[in-house]
PDB file of C-alpha atoms in Angstrom:
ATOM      1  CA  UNK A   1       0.000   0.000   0.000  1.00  0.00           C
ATOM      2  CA  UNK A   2       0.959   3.836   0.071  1.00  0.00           C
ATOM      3  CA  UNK A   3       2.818   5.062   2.216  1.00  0.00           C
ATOM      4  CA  UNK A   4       3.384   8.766   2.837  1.00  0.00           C
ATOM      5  CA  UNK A   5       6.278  10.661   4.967  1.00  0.00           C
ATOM      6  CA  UNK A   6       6.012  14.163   6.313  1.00  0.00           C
ATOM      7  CA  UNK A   7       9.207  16.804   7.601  1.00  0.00           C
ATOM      8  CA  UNK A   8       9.282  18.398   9.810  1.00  0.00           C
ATOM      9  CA  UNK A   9       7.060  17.019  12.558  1.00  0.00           C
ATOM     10  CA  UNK A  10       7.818  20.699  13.775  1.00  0.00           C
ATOM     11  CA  UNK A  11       8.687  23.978  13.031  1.00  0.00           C
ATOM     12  CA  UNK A  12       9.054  27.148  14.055  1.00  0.00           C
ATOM     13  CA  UNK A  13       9.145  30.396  12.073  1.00  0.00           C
ATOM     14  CA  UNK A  14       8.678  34.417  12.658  1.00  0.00           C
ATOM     15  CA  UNK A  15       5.809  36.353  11.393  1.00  0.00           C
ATOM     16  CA  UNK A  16       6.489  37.168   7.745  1.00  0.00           C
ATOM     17  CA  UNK A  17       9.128  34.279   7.233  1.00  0.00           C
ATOM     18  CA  UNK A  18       8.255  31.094   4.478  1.00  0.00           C
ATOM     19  CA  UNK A  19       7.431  28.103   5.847  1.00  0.00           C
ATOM     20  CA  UNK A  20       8.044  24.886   3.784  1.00  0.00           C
ATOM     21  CA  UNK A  21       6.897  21.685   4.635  1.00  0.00           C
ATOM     22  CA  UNK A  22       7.926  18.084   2.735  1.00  0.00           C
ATOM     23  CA  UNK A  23       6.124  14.776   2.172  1.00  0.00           C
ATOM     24  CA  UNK A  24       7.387  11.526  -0.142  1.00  0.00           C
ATOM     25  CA  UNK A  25       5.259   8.898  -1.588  1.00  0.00           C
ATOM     26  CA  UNK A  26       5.976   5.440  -2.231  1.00  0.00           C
ATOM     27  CA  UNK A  27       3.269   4.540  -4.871  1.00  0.00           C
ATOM     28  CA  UNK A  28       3.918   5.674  -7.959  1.00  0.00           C
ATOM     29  CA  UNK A  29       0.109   5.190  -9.257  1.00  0.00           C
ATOM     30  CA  UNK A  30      -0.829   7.818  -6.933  1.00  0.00           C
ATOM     31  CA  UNK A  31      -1.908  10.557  -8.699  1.00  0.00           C
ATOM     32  CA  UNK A  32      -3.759  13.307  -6.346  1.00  0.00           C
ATOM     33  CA  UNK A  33      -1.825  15.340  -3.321  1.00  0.00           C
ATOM     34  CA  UNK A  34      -3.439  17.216  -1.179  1.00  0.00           C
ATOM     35  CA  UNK A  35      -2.546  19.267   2.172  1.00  0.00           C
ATOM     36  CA  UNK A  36      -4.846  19.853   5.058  1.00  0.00           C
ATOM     37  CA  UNK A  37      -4.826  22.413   7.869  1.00  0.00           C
ATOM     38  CA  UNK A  38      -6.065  21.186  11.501  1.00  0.00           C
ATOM     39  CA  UNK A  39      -6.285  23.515  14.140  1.00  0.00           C
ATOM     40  CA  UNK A  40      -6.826  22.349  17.471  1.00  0.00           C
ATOM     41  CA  UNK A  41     -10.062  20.483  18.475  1.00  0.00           C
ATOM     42  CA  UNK A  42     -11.150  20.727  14.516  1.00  0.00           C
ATOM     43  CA  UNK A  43     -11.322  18.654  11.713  1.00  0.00           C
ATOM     44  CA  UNK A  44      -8.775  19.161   8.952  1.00  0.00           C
ATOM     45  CA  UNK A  45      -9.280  21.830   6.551  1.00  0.00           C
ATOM     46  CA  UNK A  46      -8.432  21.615   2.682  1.00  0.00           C
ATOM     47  CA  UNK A  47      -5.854  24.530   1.823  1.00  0.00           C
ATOM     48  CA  UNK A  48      -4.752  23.579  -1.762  1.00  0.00           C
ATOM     49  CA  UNK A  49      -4.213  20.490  -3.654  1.00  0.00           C
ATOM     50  CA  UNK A  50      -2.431  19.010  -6.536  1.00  0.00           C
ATOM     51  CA  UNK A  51      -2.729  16.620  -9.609  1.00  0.00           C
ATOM     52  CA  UNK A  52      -0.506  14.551 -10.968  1.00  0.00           C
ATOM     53  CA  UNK A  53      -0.317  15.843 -14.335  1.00  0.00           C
ATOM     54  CA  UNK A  54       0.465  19.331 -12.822  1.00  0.00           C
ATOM     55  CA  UNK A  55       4.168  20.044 -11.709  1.00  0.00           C
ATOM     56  CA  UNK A  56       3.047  23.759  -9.106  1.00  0.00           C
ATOM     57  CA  UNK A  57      -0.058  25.028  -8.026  1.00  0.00           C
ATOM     58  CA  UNK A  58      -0.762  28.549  -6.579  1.00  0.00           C
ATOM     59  CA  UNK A  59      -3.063  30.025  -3.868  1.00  0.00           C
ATOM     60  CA  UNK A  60      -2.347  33.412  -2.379  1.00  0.00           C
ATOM     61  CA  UNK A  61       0.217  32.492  -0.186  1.00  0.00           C
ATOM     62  CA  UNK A  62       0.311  28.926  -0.140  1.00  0.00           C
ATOM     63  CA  UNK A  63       1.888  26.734  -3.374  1.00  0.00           C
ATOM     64  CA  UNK A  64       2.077  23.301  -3.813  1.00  0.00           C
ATOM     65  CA  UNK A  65       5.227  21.531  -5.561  1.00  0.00           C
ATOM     66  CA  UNK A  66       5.217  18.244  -7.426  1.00  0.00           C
ATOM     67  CA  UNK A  67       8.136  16.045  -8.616  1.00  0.00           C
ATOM     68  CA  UNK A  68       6.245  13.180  -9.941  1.00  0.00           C
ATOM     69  CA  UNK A  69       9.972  11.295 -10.384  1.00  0.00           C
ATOM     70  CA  UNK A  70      11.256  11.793  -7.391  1.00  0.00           C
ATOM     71  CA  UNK A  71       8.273  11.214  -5.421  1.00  0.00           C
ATOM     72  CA  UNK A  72       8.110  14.110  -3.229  1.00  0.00           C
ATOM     73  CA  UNK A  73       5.973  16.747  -2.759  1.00  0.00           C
ATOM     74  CA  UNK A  74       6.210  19.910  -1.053  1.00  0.00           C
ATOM     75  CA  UNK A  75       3.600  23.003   0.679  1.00  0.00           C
ATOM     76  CA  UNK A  76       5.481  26.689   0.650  1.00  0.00           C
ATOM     77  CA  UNK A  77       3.929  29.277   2.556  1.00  0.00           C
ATOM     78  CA  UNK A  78       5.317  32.443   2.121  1.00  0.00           C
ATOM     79  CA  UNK A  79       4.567  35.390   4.638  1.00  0.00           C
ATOM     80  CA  UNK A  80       3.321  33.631   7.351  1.00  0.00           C
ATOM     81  CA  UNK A  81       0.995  35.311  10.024  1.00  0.00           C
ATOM     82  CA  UNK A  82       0.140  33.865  13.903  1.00  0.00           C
ATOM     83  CA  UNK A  83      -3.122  32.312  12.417  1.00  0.00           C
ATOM     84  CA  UNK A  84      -0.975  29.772  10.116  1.00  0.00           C
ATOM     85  CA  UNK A  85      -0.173  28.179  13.251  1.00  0.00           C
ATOM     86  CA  UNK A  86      -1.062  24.729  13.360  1.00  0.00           C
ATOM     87  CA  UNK A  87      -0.856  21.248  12.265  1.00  0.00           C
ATOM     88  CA  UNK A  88      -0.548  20.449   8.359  1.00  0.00           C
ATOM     89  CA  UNK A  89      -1.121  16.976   6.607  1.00  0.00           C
ATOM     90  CA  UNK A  90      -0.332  16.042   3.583  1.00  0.00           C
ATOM     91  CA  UNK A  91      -1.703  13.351   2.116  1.00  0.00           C
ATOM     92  CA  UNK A  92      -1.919  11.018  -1.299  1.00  0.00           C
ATOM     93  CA  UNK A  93      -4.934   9.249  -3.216  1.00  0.00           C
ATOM     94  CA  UNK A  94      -3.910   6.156  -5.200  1.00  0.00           C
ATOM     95  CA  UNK A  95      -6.807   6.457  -7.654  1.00  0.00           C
ATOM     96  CA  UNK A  96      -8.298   3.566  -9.507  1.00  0.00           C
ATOM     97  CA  UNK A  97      -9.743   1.031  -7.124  1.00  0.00           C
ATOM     98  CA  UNK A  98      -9.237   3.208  -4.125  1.00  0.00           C
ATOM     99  CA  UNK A  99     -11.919   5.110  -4.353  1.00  0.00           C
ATOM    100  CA  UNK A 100     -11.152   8.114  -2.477  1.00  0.00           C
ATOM    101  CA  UNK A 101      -9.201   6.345  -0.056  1.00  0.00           C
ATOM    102  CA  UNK A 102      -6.099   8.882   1.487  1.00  0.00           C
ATOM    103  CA  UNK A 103      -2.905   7.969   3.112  1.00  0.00           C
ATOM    104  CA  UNK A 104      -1.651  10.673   5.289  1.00  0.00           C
ATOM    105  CA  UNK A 105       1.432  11.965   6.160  1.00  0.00           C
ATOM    106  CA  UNK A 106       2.345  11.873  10.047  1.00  0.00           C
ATOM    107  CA  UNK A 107       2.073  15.920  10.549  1.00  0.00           C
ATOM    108  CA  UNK A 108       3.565  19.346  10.800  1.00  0.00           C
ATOM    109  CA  UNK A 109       3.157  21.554  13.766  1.00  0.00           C
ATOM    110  CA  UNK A 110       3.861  25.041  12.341  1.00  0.00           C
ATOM    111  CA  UNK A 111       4.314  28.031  15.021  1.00  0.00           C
ATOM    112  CA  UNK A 112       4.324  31.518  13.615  1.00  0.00           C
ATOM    113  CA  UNK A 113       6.165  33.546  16.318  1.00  0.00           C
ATOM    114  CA  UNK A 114       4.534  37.487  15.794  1.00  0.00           C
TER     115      UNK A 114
ATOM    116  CA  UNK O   1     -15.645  24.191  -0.208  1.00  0.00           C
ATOM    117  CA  UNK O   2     -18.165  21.403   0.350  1.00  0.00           C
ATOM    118  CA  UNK O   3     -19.733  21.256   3.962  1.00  0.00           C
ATOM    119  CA  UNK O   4     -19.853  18.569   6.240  1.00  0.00           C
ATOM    120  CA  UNK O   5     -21.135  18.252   9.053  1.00  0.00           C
ATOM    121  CA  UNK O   6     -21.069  15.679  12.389  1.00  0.00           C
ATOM    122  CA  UNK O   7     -22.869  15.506  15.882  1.00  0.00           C
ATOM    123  CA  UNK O   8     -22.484  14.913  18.335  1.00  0.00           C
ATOM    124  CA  UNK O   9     -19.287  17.148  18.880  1.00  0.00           C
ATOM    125  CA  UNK O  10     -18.188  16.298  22.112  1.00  0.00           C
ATOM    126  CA  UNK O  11     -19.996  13.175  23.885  1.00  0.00           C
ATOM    127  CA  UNK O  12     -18.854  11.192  27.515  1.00  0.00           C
ATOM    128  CA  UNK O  13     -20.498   7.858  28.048  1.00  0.00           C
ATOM    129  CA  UNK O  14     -19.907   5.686  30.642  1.00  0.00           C
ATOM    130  CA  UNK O  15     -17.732   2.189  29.870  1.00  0.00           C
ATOM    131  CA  UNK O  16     -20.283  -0.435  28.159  1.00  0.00           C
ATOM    132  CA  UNK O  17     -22.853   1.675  26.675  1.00  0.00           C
ATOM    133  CA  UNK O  18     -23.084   2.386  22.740  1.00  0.00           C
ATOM    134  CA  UNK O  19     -22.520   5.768  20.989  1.00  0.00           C
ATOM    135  CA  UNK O  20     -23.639   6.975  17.771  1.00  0.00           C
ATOM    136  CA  UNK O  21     -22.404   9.746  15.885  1.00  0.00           C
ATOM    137  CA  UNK O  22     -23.969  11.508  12.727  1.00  0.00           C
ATOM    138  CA  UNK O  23     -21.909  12.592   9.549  1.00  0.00           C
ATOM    139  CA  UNK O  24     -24.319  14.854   7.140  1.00  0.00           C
ATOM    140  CA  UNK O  25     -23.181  16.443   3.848  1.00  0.00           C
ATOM    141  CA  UNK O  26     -24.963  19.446   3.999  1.00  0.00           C
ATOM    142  CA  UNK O  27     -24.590  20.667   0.392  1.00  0.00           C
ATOM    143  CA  UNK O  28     -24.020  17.931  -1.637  1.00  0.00           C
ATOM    144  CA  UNK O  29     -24.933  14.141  -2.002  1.00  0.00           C
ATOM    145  CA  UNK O  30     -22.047  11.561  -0.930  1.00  0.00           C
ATOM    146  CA  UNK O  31     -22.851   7.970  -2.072  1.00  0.00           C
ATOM    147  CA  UNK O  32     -19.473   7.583  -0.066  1.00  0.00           C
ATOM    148  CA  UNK O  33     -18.234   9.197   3.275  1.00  0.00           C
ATOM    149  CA  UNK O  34     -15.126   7.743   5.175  1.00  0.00           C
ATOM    150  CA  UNK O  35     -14.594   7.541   8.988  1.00  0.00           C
ATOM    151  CA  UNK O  36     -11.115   8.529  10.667  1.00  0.00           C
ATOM    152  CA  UNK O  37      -9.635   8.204  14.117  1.00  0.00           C
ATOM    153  CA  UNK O  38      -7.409  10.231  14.788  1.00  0.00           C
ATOM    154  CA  UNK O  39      -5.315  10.213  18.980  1.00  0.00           C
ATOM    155  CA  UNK O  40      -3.772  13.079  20.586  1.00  0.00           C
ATOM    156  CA  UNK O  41      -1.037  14.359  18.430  1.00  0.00           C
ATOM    157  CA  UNK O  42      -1.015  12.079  15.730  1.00  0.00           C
ATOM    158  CA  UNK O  43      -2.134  11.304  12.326  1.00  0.00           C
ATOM    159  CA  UNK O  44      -5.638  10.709  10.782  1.00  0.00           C
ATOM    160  CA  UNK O  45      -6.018   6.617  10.503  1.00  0.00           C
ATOM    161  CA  UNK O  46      -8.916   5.924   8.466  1.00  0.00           C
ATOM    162  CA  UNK O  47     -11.340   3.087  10.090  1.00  0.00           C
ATOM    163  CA  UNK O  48     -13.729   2.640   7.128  1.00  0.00           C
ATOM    164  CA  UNK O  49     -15.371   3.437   3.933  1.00  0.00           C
ATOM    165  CA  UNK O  50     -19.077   3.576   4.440  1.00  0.00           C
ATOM    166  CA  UNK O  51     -21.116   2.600   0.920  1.00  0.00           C
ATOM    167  CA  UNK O  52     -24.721   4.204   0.857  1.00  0.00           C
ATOM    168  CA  UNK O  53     -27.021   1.284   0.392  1.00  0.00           C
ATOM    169  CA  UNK O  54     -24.425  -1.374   1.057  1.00  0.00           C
ATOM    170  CA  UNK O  55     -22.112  -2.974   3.589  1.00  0.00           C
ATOM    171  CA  UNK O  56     -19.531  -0.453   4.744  1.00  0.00           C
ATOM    172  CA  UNK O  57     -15.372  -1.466   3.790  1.00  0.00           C
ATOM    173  CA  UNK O  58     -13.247  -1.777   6.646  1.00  0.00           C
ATOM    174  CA  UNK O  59      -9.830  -1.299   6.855  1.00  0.00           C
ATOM    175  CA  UNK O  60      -7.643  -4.368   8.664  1.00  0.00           C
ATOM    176  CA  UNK O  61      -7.663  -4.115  11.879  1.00  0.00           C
ATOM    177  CA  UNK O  62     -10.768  -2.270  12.807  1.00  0.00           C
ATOM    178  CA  UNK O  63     -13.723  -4.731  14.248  1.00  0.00           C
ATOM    179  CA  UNK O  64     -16.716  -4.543  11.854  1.00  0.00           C
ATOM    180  CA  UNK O  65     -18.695  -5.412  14.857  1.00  0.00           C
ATOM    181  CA  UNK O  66     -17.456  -3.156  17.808  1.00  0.00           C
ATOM    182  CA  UNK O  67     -17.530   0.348  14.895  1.00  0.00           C
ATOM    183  CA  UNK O  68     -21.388  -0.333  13.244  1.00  0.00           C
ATOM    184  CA  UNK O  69     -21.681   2.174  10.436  1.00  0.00           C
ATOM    185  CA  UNK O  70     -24.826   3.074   8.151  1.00  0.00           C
ATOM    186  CA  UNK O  71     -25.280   4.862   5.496  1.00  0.00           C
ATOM    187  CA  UNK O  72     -28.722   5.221   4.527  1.00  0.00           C
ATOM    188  CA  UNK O  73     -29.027   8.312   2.455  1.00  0.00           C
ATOM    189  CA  UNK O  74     -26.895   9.829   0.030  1.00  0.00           C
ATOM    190  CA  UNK O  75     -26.444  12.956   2.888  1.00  0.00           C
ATOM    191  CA  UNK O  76     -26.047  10.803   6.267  1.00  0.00           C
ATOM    192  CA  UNK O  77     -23.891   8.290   7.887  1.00  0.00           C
ATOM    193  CA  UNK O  78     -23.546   7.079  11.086  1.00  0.00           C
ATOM    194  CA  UNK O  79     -21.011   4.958  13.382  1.00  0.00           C
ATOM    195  CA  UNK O  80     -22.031   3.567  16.174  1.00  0.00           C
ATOM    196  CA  UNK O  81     -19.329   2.628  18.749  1.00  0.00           C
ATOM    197  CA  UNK O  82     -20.697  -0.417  20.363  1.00  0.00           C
ATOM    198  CA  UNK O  83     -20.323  -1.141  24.334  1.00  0.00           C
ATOM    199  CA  UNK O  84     -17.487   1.600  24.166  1.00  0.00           C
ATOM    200  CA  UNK O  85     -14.133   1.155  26.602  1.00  0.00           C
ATOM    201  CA  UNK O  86     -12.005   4.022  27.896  1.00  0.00           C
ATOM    202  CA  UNK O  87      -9.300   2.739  24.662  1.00  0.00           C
ATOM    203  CA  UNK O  88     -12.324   3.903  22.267  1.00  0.00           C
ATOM    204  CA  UNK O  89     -11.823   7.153  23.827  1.00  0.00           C
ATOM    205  CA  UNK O  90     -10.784   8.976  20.850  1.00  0.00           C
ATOM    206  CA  UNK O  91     -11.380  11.924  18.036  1.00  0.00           C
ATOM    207  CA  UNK O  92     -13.391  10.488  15.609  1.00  0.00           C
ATOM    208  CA  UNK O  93     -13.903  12.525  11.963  1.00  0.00           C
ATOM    209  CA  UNK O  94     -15.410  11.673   8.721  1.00  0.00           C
ATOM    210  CA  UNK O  95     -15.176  12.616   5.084  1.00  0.00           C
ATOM    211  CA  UNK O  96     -16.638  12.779   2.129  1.00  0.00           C
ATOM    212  CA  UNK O  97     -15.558  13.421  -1.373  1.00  0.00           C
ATOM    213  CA  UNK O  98     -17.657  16.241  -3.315  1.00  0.00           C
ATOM    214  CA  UNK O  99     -17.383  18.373  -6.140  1.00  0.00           C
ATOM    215  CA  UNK O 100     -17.405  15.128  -9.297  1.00  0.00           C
ATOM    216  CA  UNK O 101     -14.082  15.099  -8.061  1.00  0.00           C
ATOM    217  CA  UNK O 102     -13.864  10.902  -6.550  1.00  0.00           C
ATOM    218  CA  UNK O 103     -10.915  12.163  -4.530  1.00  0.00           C
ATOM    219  CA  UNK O 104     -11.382  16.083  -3.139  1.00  0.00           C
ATOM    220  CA  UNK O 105     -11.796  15.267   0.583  1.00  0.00           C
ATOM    221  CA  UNK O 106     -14.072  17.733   3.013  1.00  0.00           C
ATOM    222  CA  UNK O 107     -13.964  16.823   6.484  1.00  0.00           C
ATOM    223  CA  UNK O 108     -16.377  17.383   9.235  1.00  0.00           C
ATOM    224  CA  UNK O 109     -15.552  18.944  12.652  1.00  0.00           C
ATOM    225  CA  UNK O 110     -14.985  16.136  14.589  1.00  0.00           C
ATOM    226  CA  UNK O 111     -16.561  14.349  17.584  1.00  0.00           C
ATOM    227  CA  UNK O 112     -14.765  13.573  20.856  1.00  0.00           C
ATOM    228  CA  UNK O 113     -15.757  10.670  22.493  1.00  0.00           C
ATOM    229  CA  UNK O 114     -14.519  10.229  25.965  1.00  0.00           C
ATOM    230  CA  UNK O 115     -15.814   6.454  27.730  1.00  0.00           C
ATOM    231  CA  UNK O 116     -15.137   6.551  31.618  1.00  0.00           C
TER     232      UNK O 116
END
């Protein structure tokens, strides 16, 4: 089965810095990424998400990378604020069979220092 | 976004009893929803598919019999945590995809389920 690893399982960053956070794949049929946000007490929030026949994707302030050959994915947020604090999944869909079935990555818990 | 929904959000039962807990899609029609559970600081696991109309898909490991789930409509399903132990005590989420998209995820809020 998939199986999807997140880094790093923290970090820290001040108000206005980027904030990158990276996740690898193992199954190569997967072929849908997406990242969630989960504040505390909540249930995970979609931010952005990526296909597999798209290599960047663009929101604001939040971008999604995709290197299809190296298996890796990435989330960039540039100029971070206090309310980007908190924990960010990525995750991967394997398609076909696996109807909507996601592996997720173990976590990021992002502090914005103001 | 699509909007889900779940209730209870917060429930305490006492050790043997059974629990259910609602997952709506509010906005849209989900002939499938999925069922997390997800501890203190770590990762979403997913428990089970639930199939409207047929027999839910669990994932190895989870006890068809102990997590009952329904899905009767295309807007509702429900889990049922039968005669619940302090080790169900848990955060419980589900999902559903939306948007002709088999594979765009929205979540609900959650329900916490403490068993004493």
């Amino acid at each position: 089965g998939e199986n999807v690893e997140q880094h790093p399982s923290t970090l820290s960053v001040q108000e206005g810095d980027s904030a990158v956070i990276k996740c690898t794949y193992s199954d190569s049929a997967s072929n849908y990424f997406p990242w969630y946000k989960q504040e505390l007490g909540k249930g995970p929030q979609l931010i952005i998400d990526i296909r597999s026949n798209v290599g960047e994707k663009k929101d604001q302030r939040i971008a999604v990378t995709l290197n299809k050959t190296a298996k890796h994915f990435s989330l960039h947020i540039t100029e971070t604020q206090p309310e980007d604090s908190a924990v960010y999944f990525c995750a991967a869909h394997a398609g076909g069979t696996s109807y909507g079935k996601l592996t997720f990555g173990q976590g990021t818990i992002l502090t914005v220092h103001p | 976004g699509a909007v889900v929904s779940q209730h209870p959000s917060r429930v305490i039962c006492k050790s043997g009893t059974s629990v259910k807990i609602e997952c709506r899609s509010l906005d849209f029609q989900a002939t499938t929803m999925f069922w997390y559970r997800q501890f203190p600081k770590q990762s979403l696991m997913l428990m089970a598919t639930s199939n409207e109309g047929s027999k839910a898909t669990y994932e190895q490991g989870v006890e068809k019999d102990k997590f009952l789930i329904n899905h009767a409509s295309l807007t509702l399903s429900t889990l049922t945590v039968t005669s619940a132990h302090p080790e169900d005590s848990s955060f419980y989420i589900c999902s559903a995809p939306s948007g002709g998209s088999t594979d765009t995820q929205y979540f609900g809020p959650g329900t916490r389920l403490t068993v004493l």
